PDB file of C-alpha atoms in Angstrom:
ATOM      1  CA  MET A 124      21.924  19.956 192.872  1.00 50.00           C
ATOM      2  CA  ALA A 125      19.316  18.464 195.122  1.00 49.00           C
ATOM      3  CA  SER A 126      16.868  20.107 197.392  1.00 46.00           C
ATOM      4  CA  LEU A 127      15.589  18.433 200.584  1.00 50.00           C
ATOM      5  CA  THR A 128      12.770  20.224 202.492  1.00 46.00           C
ATOM      6  CA  LEU A 129      10.795  17.212 203.747  1.00 47.00           C
ATOM      7  CA  HIS A 130      10.303  16.177 207.339  1.00 51.00           C
ATOM      8  CA  SER A 131      13.282  14.496 208.905  1.00 54.00           C
ATOM      9  CA  ASN A 132      11.549  11.135 209.287  1.00 55.00           C
ATOM     10  CA  SER A 133      10.938  10.884 205.568  1.00 67.00           C
ATOM     11  CA  VAL A 134      14.321  12.337 204.304  1.00 68.00           C
ATOM     12  CA  VAL A 135      16.293   9.223 204.745  1.00 70.00           C
ATOM     13  CA  SER A 136      13.887   6.958 202.893  1.00 75.00           C
ATOM     14  CA  PHE A 137      13.501   9.525 200.091  1.00 80.00           C
ATOM     15  CA  ALA A 138      17.301  10.068 199.847  1.00 81.00           C
ATOM     16  CA  GLU A 139      17.916   6.355 199.358  1.00 85.00           C
ATOM     17  CA  LEU A 140      15.830   6.373 196.170  1.00 85.00           C
ATOM     18  CA  VAL A 141      17.576   9.489 194.864  1.00 84.00           C
ATOM     19  CA  VAL A 142      21.015   8.228 195.754  1.00 87.00           C
ATOM     20  CA  ASP A 143      20.270   4.858 194.018  1.00 88.00           C
ATOM     21  CA  ASP A 144      19.355   6.707 190.871  1.00 86.00           C
ATOM     22  CA  ILE A 145      22.405   8.977 191.066  1.00 86.00           C
ATOM     23  CA  LYS A 146      24.683   6.015 191.337  1.00 88.00           C
ATOM     24  CA  VAL A 147      23.100   4.337 188.263  1.00 87.00           C
ATOM     25  CA  SER A 148      23.435   7.592 186.346  1.00 85.00           C
ATOM     26  CA  GLN A 149      27.074   8.071 187.327  1.00 84.00           C
ATOM     27  CA  ARG A 150      27.867   4.488 186.418  1.00 87.00           C
ATOM     28  CA  ASP A 151      25.888   3.830 183.223  1.00 88.00           C
ATOM     29  CA  GLY A 152      24.875   7.353 182.087  1.00 86.00           C
ATOM     30  CA  CYS A 153      21.851   8.164 179.860  1.00 87.00           C
ATOM     31  CA  LEU A 154      22.250   7.968 176.082  1.00 90.00           C
ATOM     32  CA  SER A 155      20.939  11.157 174.529  1.00 91.00           C
ATOM     33  CA  TYR A 156      21.496  13.344 171.442  1.00 91.00           C
ATOM     34  CA  ASP A 157      23.347  16.630 171.251  1.00 90.00           C
ATOM     35  CA  ALA A 158      21.597  18.804 168.608  1.00 91.00           C
ATOM     36  CA  SER A 159      24.325  21.442 168.451  1.00 90.00           C
ATOM     37  CA  GLN A 160      26.997  18.784 167.799  1.00 90.00           C
ATOM     38  CA  GLN A 161      24.648  16.602 165.825  1.00 92.00           C
ATOM     39  CA  ARG A 162      25.808  13.381 167.587  1.00 93.00           C
ATOM     40  CA  GLU A 163      24.798  11.023 170.271  1.00 93.00           C
ATOM     41  CA  CYS A 164      26.186  11.851 173.785  1.00 92.00           C
ATOM     42  CA  LEU A 165      26.188  10.222 177.193  1.00 90.00           C
ATOM     43  CA  ILE A 166      24.656  12.243 180.053  1.00 88.00           C
ATOM     44  CA  LYS A 167      25.707  11.607 183.658  1.00 85.00           C
ATOM     45  CA  CYS A 168      24.303  13.115 186.837  1.00 81.00           C
ATOM     46  CA  PRO A 169      26.970  14.233 189.376  1.00 79.00           C
ATOM     47  CA  LEU A 170      25.702  15.550 192.709  1.00 80.00           C
ATOM     48  CA  ASP A 171      27.653  18.616 193.810  1.00 81.00           C
ATOM     49  CA  VAL A 172      25.492  20.390 196.382  1.00 80.00           C
ATOM     50  CA  ILE A 173      22.308  19.910 198.489  1.00 81.00           C
ATOM     51  CA  VAL A 174      20.146  22.735 199.537  1.00 78.00           C
ATOM     52  CA  ALA A 175      18.352  22.051 202.910  1.00 77.00           C
ATOM     53  CA  ASP A 176      17.034  23.821 205.951  1.00 74.00           C
ATOM     54  CA  TYR A 177      19.122  23.475 209.179  1.00 75.00           C
ATOM     55  CA  ASN A 178      17.358  20.487 210.613  1.00 78.00           C
ATOM     56  CA  VAL A 179      17.657  18.535 207.369  1.00 81.00           C
ATOM     57  CA  LEU A 180      21.271  19.721 207.063  1.00 83.00           C
ATOM     58  CA  SER A 181      22.030  18.209 210.491  1.00 85.00           C
ATOM     59  CA  LEU A 182      20.298  14.851 209.471  1.00 88.00           C
ATOM     60  CA  CYS A 183      22.261  14.764 206.260  1.00 88.00           C
ATOM     61  CA  CYS A 184      25.518  15.248 208.235  1.00 90.00           C
ATOM     62  CA  ASN A 185      24.653  12.817 211.000  1.00 93.00           C
ATOM     63  CA  HIS A 186      24.680  15.903 213.339  1.00 92.00           C
ATOM     64  CA  LEU A 187      22.716  16.275 216.564  1.00 90.00           C
ATOM     65  CA  SER A 188      21.723  19.946 215.548  1.00 81.00           C
ATOM     66  CA  ALA A 189      21.681  23.078 217.668  1.00 78.00           C
ATOM     67  CA  SER A 190      21.351  21.204 221.004  1.00 81.00           C
ATOM     68  CA  ALA A 191      24.973  19.870 220.781  1.00 87.00           C
ATOM     69  CA  GLU A 192      27.870  21.466 222.414  1.00 88.00           C
ATOM     70  CA  LYS A 193      29.542  21.565 219.073  1.00 89.00           C
ATOM     71  CA  TYR A 194      26.564  22.960 217.345  1.00 84.00           C
ATOM     72  CA  CYS A 195      27.900  23.445 213.801  1.00 85.00           C
ATOM     73  CA  PRO A 196      27.311  20.585 211.215  1.00 87.00           C
ATOM     74  CA  ARG A 197      30.427  21.850 209.263  1.00 87.00           C
ATOM     75  CA  CYS A 198      33.037  22.466 211.896  1.00 88.00           C
ATOM     76  CA  HIS A 199      33.895  22.020 215.647  1.00 89.00           C
ATOM     77  CA  ALA A 200      32.699  25.444 216.810  1.00 84.00           C
ATOM     78  CA  SER A 201      31.366  25.673 220.301  1.00 83.00           C
ATOM     79  CA  SER A 202      30.105  28.426 222.672  1.00 75.00           C
ATOM     80  CA  ALA A 203      33.643  28.779 223.906  1.00 78.00           C
ATOM     81  CA  SER A 204      35.199  29.178 220.392  1.00 75.00           C
ATOM     82  CA  PHE A 205      32.445  30.829 218.468  1.00 68.00           C
ATOM     83  CA  ASN A 206      34.738  33.826 217.400  1.00 67.00           C
ATOM     84  CA  VAL A 207      37.381  31.751 215.654  1.00 70.00           C
ATOM     85  CA  LEU A 208      37.385  29.350 212.564  1.00 71.00           C
ATOM     86  CA  SER A 209      37.313  25.897 214.092  1.00 83.00           C
ATOM     87  CA  ARG A 210      38.594  22.684 212.603  1.00 89.00           C
ATOM     88  CA  GLN A 211      36.435  21.400 209.792  1.00 91.00           C
ATOM     89  CA  ARG A 212      34.518  18.079 210.209  1.00 93.00           C
ATOM     90  CA  THR A 213      35.394  15.225 207.884  1.00 94.00           C
ATOM     91  CA  PRO A 214      33.484  12.207 206.712  1.00 93.00           C
ATOM     92  CA  GLU A 215      36.218   9.909 208.148  1.00 94.00           C
ATOM     93  CA  GLU A 216      36.103  11.494 211.597  1.00 96.00           C
ATOM     94  CA  THR A 217      32.270  11.459 211.678  1.00 96.00           C
ATOM     95  CA  ARG A 218      32.242   7.731 210.715  1.00 94.00           C
ATOM     96  CA  ARG A 219      34.707   6.995 213.488  1.00 95.00           C
ATOM     97  CA  THR A 220      32.549   8.686 216.049  1.00 96.00           C
ATOM     98  CA  ILE A 221      29.508   6.837 214.696  1.00 95.00           C
ATOM     99  CA  SER A 222      31.427   3.603 215.306  1.00 95.00           C
ATOM    100  CA  ARG A 223      32.200   4.716 218.814  1.00 95.00           C
ATOM    101  CA  LEU A 224      28.559   5.427 219.463  1.00 95.00           C
ATOM    102  CA  HIS A 225      27.612   1.897 218.242  1.00 94.00           C
ATOM    103  CA  LEU A 226      30.096   0.350 220.680  1.00 94.00           C
ATOM    104  CA  ARG A 227      28.467   2.159 223.632  1.00 93.00           C
ATOM    105  CA  SER A 228      26.123  -0.331 225.331  1.00 90.00           C
ATOM    106  CA  LYS A 229      24.317   2.205 227.731  1.00 94.00           C
ATOM    107  CA  GLU A 230      22.072   4.962 226.317  1.00 94.00           C
ATOM    108  CA  VAL A 231      23.368   7.391 228.845  1.00 94.00           C
ATOM    109  CA  ASP A 232      26.909   6.935 227.469  1.00 95.00           C
ATOM    110  CA  LYS A 233      25.715   7.396 223.955  1.00 95.00           C
ATOM    111  CA  ALA A 234      23.763  10.550 224.846  1.00 94.00           C
ATOM    112  CA  LYS A 235      26.861  12.022 226.470  1.00 95.00           C
ATOM    113  CA  LEU A 236      29.048  11.325 223.452  1.00 96.00           C
ATOM    114  CA  ARG A 237      26.483  12.759 221.029  1.00 95.00           C
ATOM    115  CA  LYS A 238      26.281  15.867 223.172  1.00 94.00           C
ATOM    116  CA  GLU A 239      30.047  16.350 223.241  1.00 94.00           C
ATOM    117  CA  THR A 240      30.837  15.663 219.572  1.00 94.00           C
ATOM    118  CA  GLY A 241      27.588  16.756 217.895  1.00 93.00           C
ATOM    119  CA  VAL A 242      27.505  13.474 215.962  1.00 95.00           C
ATOM    120  CA  LYS A 243      24.368  11.326 215.875  1.00 93.00           C
ATOM    121  CA  GLU A 244      24.211   7.729 214.605  1.00 92.00           C
ATOM    122  CA  HIS A 245      21.679   6.813 211.925  1.00 88.00           C
ATOM    123  CA  ILE A 246      21.694   5.209 208.371  1.00 85.00           C
ATOM    124  CA  ASN A 247      22.849   7.890 205.892  1.00 89.00           C
ATOM    125  CA  CYS A 248      23.336   6.897 202.261  1.00 88.00           C
ATOM    126  CA  LEU A 249      24.512  10.462 201.224  1.00 89.00           C
ATOM    127  CA  TRP A 250      28.026   9.673 202.312  1.00 90.00           C
ATOM    128  CA  ASP A 251      28.341   7.457 199.222  1.00 87.00           C
ATOM    129  CA  VAL A 252      27.997  10.308 196.765  1.00 87.00           C
ATOM    130  CA  LEU A 253      29.190  13.502 198.546  1.00 88.00           C
ATOM    131  CA  ASP A 254      30.625  15.021 201.675  1.00 91.00           C
ATOM    132  CA  PRO A 255      27.559  16.511 203.495  1.00 90.00           C
ATOM    133  CA  HIS A 256      29.817  18.559 205.858  1.00 90.00           C
ATOM    134  CA  ARG A 257      31.218  20.393 202.807  1.00 88.00           C
ATOM    135  CA  ASP A 258      28.622  20.220 200.080  1.00 87.00           C
ATOM    136  CA  ILE A 259      25.544  21.582 202.016  1.00 83.00           C
ATOM    137  CA  PRO A 260      25.580  25.437 202.480  1.00 76.00           C
ATOM    138  CA  VAL A 261      25.142  26.566 206.090  1.00 71.00           C
ATOM    139  CA  GLY A 262      22.151  28.884 206.234  1.00 59.00           C
ATOM    140  CA  MET A 263      23.103  30.947 209.220  1.00 57.00           C
ATOM    141  CA  LEU A 264      26.304  32.362 210.713  1.00 54.00           C
ATOM    142  CA  HIS A 265      27.394  29.627 213.089  1.00 58.00           C
ATOM    143  CA  LEU A 266      30.038  31.854 214.738  1.00 50.00           C
ATOM    144  CA  LEU A 267      27.491  34.315 216.026  1.00 57.00           C
ATOM    145  CA  PRO A 268      26.239  33.787 219.567  1.00 55.00           C
ATOM    146  CA  LEU A 269      22.600  32.683 219.558  1.00 55.00           C
ATOM    147  CA  GLY A 270      21.354  35.753 221.286  1.00 60.00           C
ATOM    148  CA  LEU A 271      23.008  38.022 218.744  1.00 63.00           C
ATOM    149  CA  THR A 272      21.454  36.037 215.995  1.00 63.00           C
ATOM    150  CA  LYS A 273      18.011  36.596 217.504  1.00 70.00           C
ATOM    151  CA  HIS A 274      18.565  40.425 217.568  1.00 73.00           C
ATOM    152  CA  LEU A 275      19.796  40.483 214.030  1.00 73.00           C
ATOM    153  CA  ILE A 276      16.827  38.630 212.667  1.00 74.00           C
ATOM    154  CA  THR A 277      14.352  40.568 214.882  1.00 78.00           C
ATOM    155  CA  PHE A 278      15.820  43.792 213.602  1.00 80.00           C
ATOM    156  CA  LEU A 279      15.275  42.742 209.960  1.00 78.00           C
ATOM    157  CA  VAL A 280      11.732  41.411 210.630  1.00 79.00           C
ATOM    158  CA  ASN A 281      10.719  44.605 212.358  1.00 83.00           C
ATOM    159  CA  LEU A 282      11.489  46.511 209.162  1.00 84.00           C
ATOM    160  CA  MET A 283       9.054  44.322 207.171  1.00 82.00           C
ATOM    161  CA  ASP A 284       5.369  45.054 206.690  1.00 86.00           C
ATOM    162  CA  LYS A 285       2.506  42.608 207.119  1.00 85.00           C
ATOM    163  CA  THR A 286       2.520  41.408 203.514  1.00 88.00           C
ATOM    164  CA  GLN A 287       6.251  40.583 203.638  1.00 85.00           C
ATOM    165  CA  LEU A 288       5.804  38.778 206.921  1.00 82.00           C
ATOM    166  CA  ALA A 289       2.961  36.725 205.504  1.00 84.00           C
ATOM    167  CA  ARG A 290       5.043  35.811 202.424  1.00 84.00           C
ATOM    168  CA  MET A 291       7.881  34.834 204.678  1.00 80.00           C
ATOM    169  CA  SER A 292       5.720  32.792 206.929  1.00 81.00           C
ATOM    170  CA  CYS A 293       4.280  30.899 203.935  1.00 83.00           C
ATOM    171  CA  HIS A 294       7.828  30.201 202.734  1.00 79.00           C
ATOM    172  CA  LEU A 295       8.947  28.977 206.094  1.00 77.00           C
ATOM    173  CA  GLU A 296       5.803  26.719 206.319  1.00 79.00           C
ATOM    174  CA  THR A 297       6.915  24.951 203.046  1.00 77.00           C
ATOM    175  CA  VAL A 298      10.061  23.936 204.972  1.00 70.00           C
ATOM    176  CA  LEU A 299       8.681  23.392 208.354  1.00 67.00           C
ATOM    177  CA  PRO A 300       4.768  23.250 208.396  1.00 67.00           C
ATOM    178  CA  SER A 301       4.502  23.337 212.200  1.00 63.00           C
ATOM    179  CA  LYS A 302       6.649  26.497 212.517  1.00 63.00           C
ATOM    180  CA  GLY A 303       5.508  28.728 209.647  1.00 59.00           C
ATOM    181  CA  PRO A 304       2.078  30.180 210.754  1.00 63.00           C
ATOM    182  CA  ASP A 305       3.035  31.511 214.126  1.00 72.00           C
ATOM    183  CA  PHE A 306       6.839  31.854 214.069  1.00 74.00           C
ATOM    184  CA  PHE A 307       6.815  35.673 213.394  1.00 75.00           C
ATOM    185  CA  ARG A 308       3.649  36.353 215.336  1.00 74.00           C
ATOM    186  CA  TYR A 309       5.434  35.559 218.566  1.00 72.00           C
ATOM    187  CA  ILE A 310       8.908  36.648 217.546  1.00 73.00           C
ATOM    188  CA  GLU A 311       9.815  38.277 220.720  1.00 73.00           C
ATOM    189  CA  SER A 312       9.351  35.060 222.708  1.00 72.00           C
ATOM    190  CA  ARG A 313      11.615  33.046 220.345  1.00 70.00           C
ATOM    191  CA  GLN A 314      15.028  31.935 221.526  1.00 65.00           C
ATOM    192  CA  GLY A 315      18.220  32.282 219.632  1.00 59.00           C
ATOM    193  CA  LYS A 316      18.308  28.547 218.737  1.00 62.00           C
ATOM    194  CA  ASP A 317      14.879  28.827 217.055  1.00 66.00           C
ATOM    195  CA  PHE A 318      16.287  31.418 214.604  1.00 64.00           C
ATOM    196  CA  LYS A 319      19.448  29.297 214.133  1.00 59.00           C
ATOM    197  CA  SER A 320      17.385  26.241 213.294  1.00 59.00           C
ATOM    198  CA  TYR A 321      14.594  27.700 211.155  1.00 61.00           C
ATOM    199  CA  VAL A 322      15.496  30.979 209.523  1.00 67.00           C
ATOM    200  CA  ALA A 323      18.144  31.266 206.746  1.00 68.00           C
ATOM    201  CA  PRO A 324      19.072  34.300 204.486  1.00 70.00           C
ATOM    202  CA  PHE A 325      16.992  32.790 201.524  1.00 70.00           C
ATOM    203  CA  ASN A 326      13.915  32.824 203.692  1.00 74.00           C
ATOM    204  CA  LEU A 327      14.495  36.457 204.460  1.00 76.00           C
ATOM    205  CA  LEU A 328      15.130  37.319 200.818  1.00 77.00           C
ATOM    206  CA  PHE A 329      11.965  35.539 199.674  1.00 78.00           C
ATOM    207  CA  GLY A 330       9.943  37.626 202.264  1.00 78.00           C
ATOM    208  CA  GLY A 331      11.446  40.862 200.996  1.00 81.00           C
ATOM    209  CA  ALA A 332      13.634  41.783 203.910  1.00 78.00           C
ATOM    210  CA  ASN A 333      16.235  44.467 203.599  1.00 79.00           C
ATOM    211  CA  ALA A 334      18.523  43.176 200.814  1.00 80.00           C
ATOM    212  CA  ILE A 335      21.515  45.121 202.136  1.00 81.00           C
ATOM    213  CA  ALA A 336      21.369  43.686 205.576  1.00 76.00           C
ATOM    214  CA  ILE A 337      20.962  40.146 204.082  1.00 76.00           C
ATOM    215  CA  ARG A 338      24.041  40.739 201.890  1.00 77.00           C
ATOM    216  CA  LEU A 339      25.905  41.933 204.959  1.00 72.00           C
ATOM    217  CA  VAL A 340      25.100  38.754 206.900  1.00 65.00           C
ATOM    218  CA  CYS A 341      26.167  36.632 203.834  1.00 68.00           C
ATOM    219  CA  CYS A 342      29.401  38.574 203.544  1.00 69.00           C
ATOM    220  CA  LEU A 343      30.225  38.111 207.145  1.00 58.00           C
ATOM    221  CA  ALA A 344      29.582  34.472 206.801  1.00 55.00           C
ATOM    222  CA  GLN A 345      32.120  34.214 203.937  1.00 58.00           C
ATOM    223  CA  VAL A 346      34.771  36.270 205.786  1.00 52.00           C
ATOM    224  CA  ILE A 347      34.492  34.407 209.095  1.00 46.00           C
TER     225      ILE A 347
END
């Protein structure tokens, strides 16, 4: 498992180093010793999952993030189909769309295709070792309208005391330094997309929000 919480502009270069090491480990392994079996063993390092905030999740999936019409990095959900399970994204389809973007000569045409598909073209070495669409957990219910997301999070936050809010702000600041200090101070002025982009159940859990409500959100995510 890998965790990516760096700024987007440094994630790609950082991931290249990690992926290179993973490839070497998967190919050659590391000779070690198994004390319980009292024999030498070969250790390899498969990558099964990446834990990331929403912005880094989008970057790892070559996704445009919440501003796209198809705003989910995992499937083709849109504002018109938020209440049904949409067709899952696949690496092959995303790569085809990236190729289409590279064929566009005008920036206005590229921007239109990015907006329509939710796919953004950039170098991404993660496709070599896993399926980012499938292997990165989605931190927030993507099928909920953004306004409802705001009301759910606001309700949970209003139940928290100052100490809990301070802890949650510090935790959010480790993921997004520019958002942590003032995010909850001006919570009523936040838009739904802000919550979708920055706040995930594990942030709420760390801050000490109502555990039953957090479990409810997670259960709904699994059902939907």
